[in-house]
Coordinates of C-alpha atoms and ligand atoms in Angstrom, one line a residue:
M1 CA 0.0 0.0 0.0
K2 CA 1.2 3.5 -0.8
S3 CA 2.3 5.2 2.4
L4 CA -0.1 7.5 4.3
S5 CA 0.5 11.2 4.3
R6 CA 2.1 12.0 7.7
I7 CA -0.9 14.4 8.4
G8 CA -4.3 12.9 7.7
Y9 CA -7.6 14.6 7.9
G10 CA -10.3 13.3 10.3
T11 CA -13.7 14.0 8.8
F12 CA -15.9 13.9 12.0
K13 CA -16.7 17.6 11.9
L14 CA -17.7 17.4 8.2
G15 CA -20.8 15.4 9.0
R16 CA -21.8 15.5 12.6
N17 CA -22.4 18.2 15.3
Q18 CA -24.7 16.2 17.6
E19 CA -23.4 14.4 20.8
I20 CA -20.0 15.9 20.4
K21 CA -17.0 15.9 22.8
Y22 CA -15.7 19.3 21.6
P23 CA -15.9 22.3 23.9
T24 CA -17.5 24.5 21.3
P25 CA -20.6 23.9 19.2
Y26 CA -20.3 24.3 15.4
D27 CA -22.4 24.4 12.2
L28 CA -21.8 21.7 9.6
P29 CA -20.2 22.7 6.4
N30 CA -22.3 22.4 3.2
Q31 CA -21.0 20.3 0.3
K32 CA -19.4 23.3 -1.4
E33 CA -17.5 24.2 1.8
A34 CA -16.5 20.6 2.4
T35 CA -15.2 20.2 -1.1
R36 CA -13.2 23.5 -0.8
L37 CA -11.7 22.2 2.4
I38 CA -10.7 18.8 1.0
E39 CA -9.2 20.4 -2.1
S40 CA -7.2 22.8 0.0
L41 CA -5.9 19.9 2.2
Y42 CA -5.1 17.8 -0.9
L43 CA -3.2 20.6 -2.6
Q44 CA -1.1 20.9 0.5
G45 CA -0.1 17.2 0.6
V46 CA -2.8 15.8 2.9
T47 CA -3.8 12.7 1.0
Y48 CA -5.1 10.4 3.8
F49 CA -8.7 10.9 4.9
D50 CA -10.4 9.1 7.8
T51 CA -14.1 8.7 8.1
A52 CA -16.9 6.5 9.5
P53 CA -20.5 5.6 9.1
S54 CA -21.2 7.1 12.5
Y55 CA -19.9 10.6 11.5
G56 CA -23.3 11.8 10.1
D57 CA -22.9 12.4 6.3
A58 CA -19.1 12.7 6.4
E59 CA -18.6 9.7 4.1
T60 CA -21.1 11.2 1.6
K61 CA -19.4 14.6 1.6
L62 CA -15.9 13.1 1.3
G63 CA -17.0 10.9 -1.6
I64 CA -18.6 13.8 -3.5
A65 CA -15.6 16.1 -2.8
L66 CA -13.0 13.6 -4.0
Q67 CA -14.9 12.8 -7.1
S68 CA -15.6 16.5 -8.0
I69 CA -12.0 17.5 -7.4
G70 CA -10.9 14.6 -9.6
I71 CA -8.7 12.9 -7.1
Q72 CA -8.0 9.3 -8.3
P73 CA -7.9 6.3 -6.0
F74 CA -4.1 5.9 -6.4
E75 CA -3.6 9.6 -5.3
R76 CA -5.3 9.2 -1.9
Q77 CA -6.0 6.8 1.0
I78 CA -9.3 6.4 2.8
S79 CA -10.0 4.7 6.0
T80 CA -13.6 4.0 7.2
K81 CA -15.0 1.8 9.9
I82 CA -17.6 -0.8 10.8
G83 CA -19.5 -1.6 14.0
E84 CA -20.6 1.9 15.3
Y85 CA -23.6 3.7 14.0
F86 CA -25.3 6.9 15.0
N87 CA -29.0 7.7 14.7
P88 CA -29.4 11.4 14.3
K89 CA -33.2 11.3 15.1
T90 CA -32.7 9.7 18.6
K91 CA -29.2 11.2 18.9
S92 CA -28.0 7.7 20.1
Y93 CA -25.3 5.2 19.2
Y94 CA -25.8 1.6 18.4
H95 CA -23.2 -1.1 17.7
D96 CA -23.5 -4.2 15.5
F97 CA -20.4 -6.3 14.7
S98 CA -22.4 -9.1 12.9
S99 CA -21.1 -10.3 9.5
K100 CA -24.4 -9.3 7.9
K101 CA -24.2 -5.7 9.2
I102 CA -20.4 -5.5 8.3
N103 CA -21.2 -6.4 4.7
E104 CA -24.1 -4.0 4.5
S105 CA -22.1 -1.3 6.1
V106 CA -19.1 -1.8 3.7
E107 CA -21.4 -1.8 0.7
R108 CA -22.9 1.5 1.9
S109 CA -19.5 3.0 2.5
L110 CA -18.2 2.0 -0.9
N111 CA -21.3 3.6 -2.4
E112 CA -21.0 6.9 -0.4
L113 CA -17.3 7.1 -1.0
K114 CA -17.7 6.4 -4.7
T115 CA -14.9 3.8 -4.7
D116 CA -14.4 0.1 -5.4
S117 CA -12.2 -0.6 -2.4
I118 CA -11.3 0.7 1.0
D119 CA -7.7 1.2 1.9
I120 CA -8.1 0.6 5.7
L121 CA -11.3 -0.7 7.4
F122 CA -11.2 -0.2 11.1
I123 CA -13.2 -2.1 13.7
H124 CA -14.9 0.9 15.4
A125 CA -14.7 -0.5 18.9
F126 CA -15.9 1.0 22.2
Y127 CA -14.6 0.4 25.7
P128 CA -14.3 -2.4 26.8
D129 CA -13.0 -3.6 23.5
V130 CA -11.6 -7.1 24.4
K131 CA -15.0 -8.8 24.1
I132 CA -15.6 -7.1 20.7
V133 CA -12.4 -8.4 19.1
Q134 CA -13.0 -11.9 20.5
Q135 CA -16.0 -12.4 18.2
T136 CA -14.6 -14.8 15.7
A137 CA -17.3 -14.0 13.1
L138 CA -16.1 -10.4 13.1
L139 CA -12.5 -11.2 12.0
D140 CA -13.7 -13.9 9.6
A141 CA -15.9 -11.3 7.8
L142 CA -13.1 -8.8 7.6
K143 CA -10.6 -11.3 6.3
L144 CA -13.1 -12.4 3.6
L145 CA -13.4 -8.7 2.5
K146 CA -9.6 -8.5 2.4
Q147 CA -9.4 -11.7 0.3
K148 CA -11.9 -10.3 -2.2
G149 CA -9.8 -7.2 -2.5
I150 CA -12.6 -4.9 -1.3
V151 CA -10.6 -4.0 1.8
H152 CA -6.8 -3.6 1.6
S153 CA -5.9 -3.4 5.3
I154 CA -7.7 -4.4 8.5
G155 CA -7.5 -2.1 11.5
L156 CA -8.7 -1.7 15.0
S157 CA -9.6 1.6 16.5
G158 CA -9.4 0.5 20.1
Y159 CA -8.8 1.3 23.7
T160 CA -6.7 -1.4 25.3
N161 CA -3.3 -2.9 24.7
E162 CA -4.9 -6.3 25.4
A163 CA -7.4 -6.0 22.5
F164 CA -4.7 -5.0 20.1
Q165 CA -2.5 -7.9 21.4
L166 CA -5.3 -10.5 21.0
I167 CA -5.7 -9.9 17.2
F168 CA -2.2 -8.6 16.5
N169 CA -1.5 -11.1 13.8
D170 CA -4.6 -10.2 11.8
L171 CA -4.1 -6.5 12.1
D172 CA -2.5 -4.3 9.5
A173 CA -3.3 -1.0 11.2
A174 CA -4.1 0.5 14.6
M175 CA -5.9 3.7 15.4
V176 CA -5.1 5.0 18.9
E177 CA -5.6 8.0 21.1
Y178 CA -2.2 9.4 22.0
H179 CA -1.2 12.8 23.3
P180 CA 1.0 14.1 26.2
Q181 CA -1.8 13.4 28.7
K182 CA -2.7 10.0 27.3
K183 CA 0.1 7.5 26.7
E184 CA -1.5 4.2 27.8
L185 CA -1.3 2.7 24.3
S186 CA 2.5 3.3 23.9
P187 CA 3.2 -0.4 24.0
T188 CA 0.7 -1.0 21.2
I189 CA 2.3 1.8 19.1
E190 CA 5.7 0.3 19.6
R191 CA 4.7 -3.3 18.9
M192 CA 2.8 -2.3 15.7
G193 CA 5.8 -0.2 14.5
E194 CA 8.2 -3.1 15.2
G195 CA 5.9 -5.3 13.1
Q196 CA 6.0 -2.8 10.2
K197 CA 2.2 -2.2 10.7
L198 CA 0.4 1.1 10.3
V199 CA -0.2 3.4 13.4
I200 CA -2.7 6.2 13.1
L201 CA -3.1 8.7 15.9
K202 CA -6.5 10.1 16.7
K203 CA -7.6 12.9 19.1
I204 CA -4.0 14.3 19.3
F205 CA -5.4 17.8 20.2
G206 CA -7.3 16.4 23.2
A207 CA -10.5 17.4 21.2
G208 CA -9.1 21.0 20.9
V209 CA -8.0 21.7 24.5
L210 CA -4.2 21.0 24.1
N211 CA -1.7 23.4 22.7
P212 CA -1.7 22.4 19.0
E213 CA 2.0 22.9 18.3
T214 CA 3.0 20.9 21.4
A215 CA 0.5 18.2 20.5
L216 CA 1.7 17.9 17.0
R217 CA 5.4 17.9 18.0
F218 CA 4.7 15.1 20.5
A219 CA 2.7 12.9 18.0
L220 CA 5.2 13.3 15.2
S221 CA 8.2 12.6 17.4
N222 CA 7.2 9.0 17.8
P223 CA 9.1 7.0 15.1
N224 CA 6.4 4.3 15.0
V225 CA 3.6 6.6 14.0
S226 CA 2.5 6.5 10.3
S227 CA 0.0 9.3 10.3
V228 CA -1.5 11.8 12.6
L229 CA -5.2 12.9 12.2
M230 CA -6.0 16.5 12.2
T231 CA -9.7 17.5 12.5
S232 CA -10.7 21.1 12.0
L233 CA -13.2 23.1 10.1
N234 CA -11.2 26.3 10.6
L235 CA -8.9 27.1 7.7
K236 CA -6.7 29.3 9.9
H237 CA -6.2 26.4 12.3
I238 CA -5.4 24.0 9.4
Q239 CA -2.8 26.4 8.0
Q240 CA -1.3 26.8 11.5
N241 CA -1.1 23.1 12.0
L242 CA 0.5 22.5 8.5
S243 CA 3.0 25.2 9.3
F244 CA 3.8 23.6 12.6
Y245 CA 4.2 20.3 10.8
H246 CA 6.6 21.8 8.2
S247 CA 8.7 23.5 10.9
I248 CA 8.9 20.3 12.9
N249 CA 10.0 18.4 9.7
T250 CA 12.7 20.9 8.7
Ligands
NAP301 N1 -12.2 5.6 15.8 C1 -12.6 6.3 16.8 O1 -13.2 5.8 17.7 C2 -12.5 7.8 16.7 C3 -13.0 8.5 17.7 C4 -12.7 9.9 17.7 C5 -12.1 10.4 16.6 N2 -11.6 9.6 15.6 C6 -10.9 10.2 14.4 O2 -9.9 11.1 14.9 C7 -10.2 12.4 14.4 C8 -9.7 13.4 15.4 O3 -10.3 13.2 16.6 P1 -11.1 14.4 17.4 O4 -11.6 15.3 16.4 O5 -12.0 13.8 18.3 O6 -10.0 15.2 18.3 P2 -8.8 16.2 18.1 O7 -8.1 16.0 16.8 O8 -8.0 16.0 19.3 O9 -9.4 17.6 18.2 C9 -10.0 18.2 17.1 C10 -10.3 19.7 17.6 O10 -9.1 20.4 17.7 C11 -9.4 21.7 17.2 N3 -8.1 22.2 16.6 C12 -7.4 21.6 15.7 N4 -6.3 22.4 15.3 C13 -6.4 23.5 16.1 C14 -5.6 24.7 16.2 N5 -4.5 24.9 15.5 N6 -6.0 25.6 17.2 C15 -7.1 25.5 17.9 N7 -7.9 24.4 17.8 C16 -7.6 23.4 16.9 C17 -10.5 21.6 16.2 O11 -11.3 22.8 16.3 P3 -11.5 23.8 15.0 O12 -12.5 23.1 14.0 O13 -12.0 25.0 15.6 O14 -10.1 24.0 14.4 C18 -11.3 20.4 16.6 O15 -12.4 20.8 17.4 C19 -11.7 12.4 14.0 O16 -12.1 13.3 13.1 C20 -11.9 11.0 13.5 O17 -11.5 10.9 12.2 C21 -11.8 8.3 15.6

């Protein structure tokens, strides 16, 4: 697989503003604004985009944006997820890791993202995650999707070192929360890196409360990290983060 851009874009805020963990409420961008944002990121070298069915209509907006900008599949990487879903009417989550739901969910994601295959498909776990990864039907369904070429890499977006350890051999990628105040998953990051597997960091800004430069410097200083997700709807913040990134890298 082509390597991920060191800075990836997390699309949560493109599609959902209900039941959020951010300190400040926000309006969702319309399609035109979302497309402009994705284009600006792409032109600045951000070619990896993370999304999920539970991020409102983020998958739809991302798919339309990539198609209308004319970004080809070999020019970008997309990760999406299975298992967690959000009902905007009841403002509630539900989880379903059955193989039937996985196949339906992937088919829907392919359709929304306007693609034939998904670069990384993450198990969208919740805490406690050990019982989730122990469901053999879950991994069997994911492995079948990989065999068919519909999914290129299998990942776990998880919470405990134990869960990552349990399915380590079947994993190509890990998505973990990691910042100066949250380092519990350091052993997983190290083990994945040593195994030449992908490590993607989420929530590096502590949902927006950490100093962005310090947070980026901390995340990028870990040699086992493949990509760091940046989530923002604010073009000034995006520019600021990309400048921090370039200054760290020079
Ligand atoms: N798999 C999972 O279970 C899971 C869970 C959560 C998240 N994720 C993924 O990880 C991504 C990131 O997580 P996250 O959004 O929860 O947390 P985060 O990246 O820690 O925080 C994002 C927040 O930081 C703010 N921010 C970014 N740059 C800033 C800057 N320079 N100055 C001031 N504020 C700044 C943004 O606000 P502005 O818009 O105002 O810039 C945004 O509200 C998500 O989009 C998603 O793709 C995955």
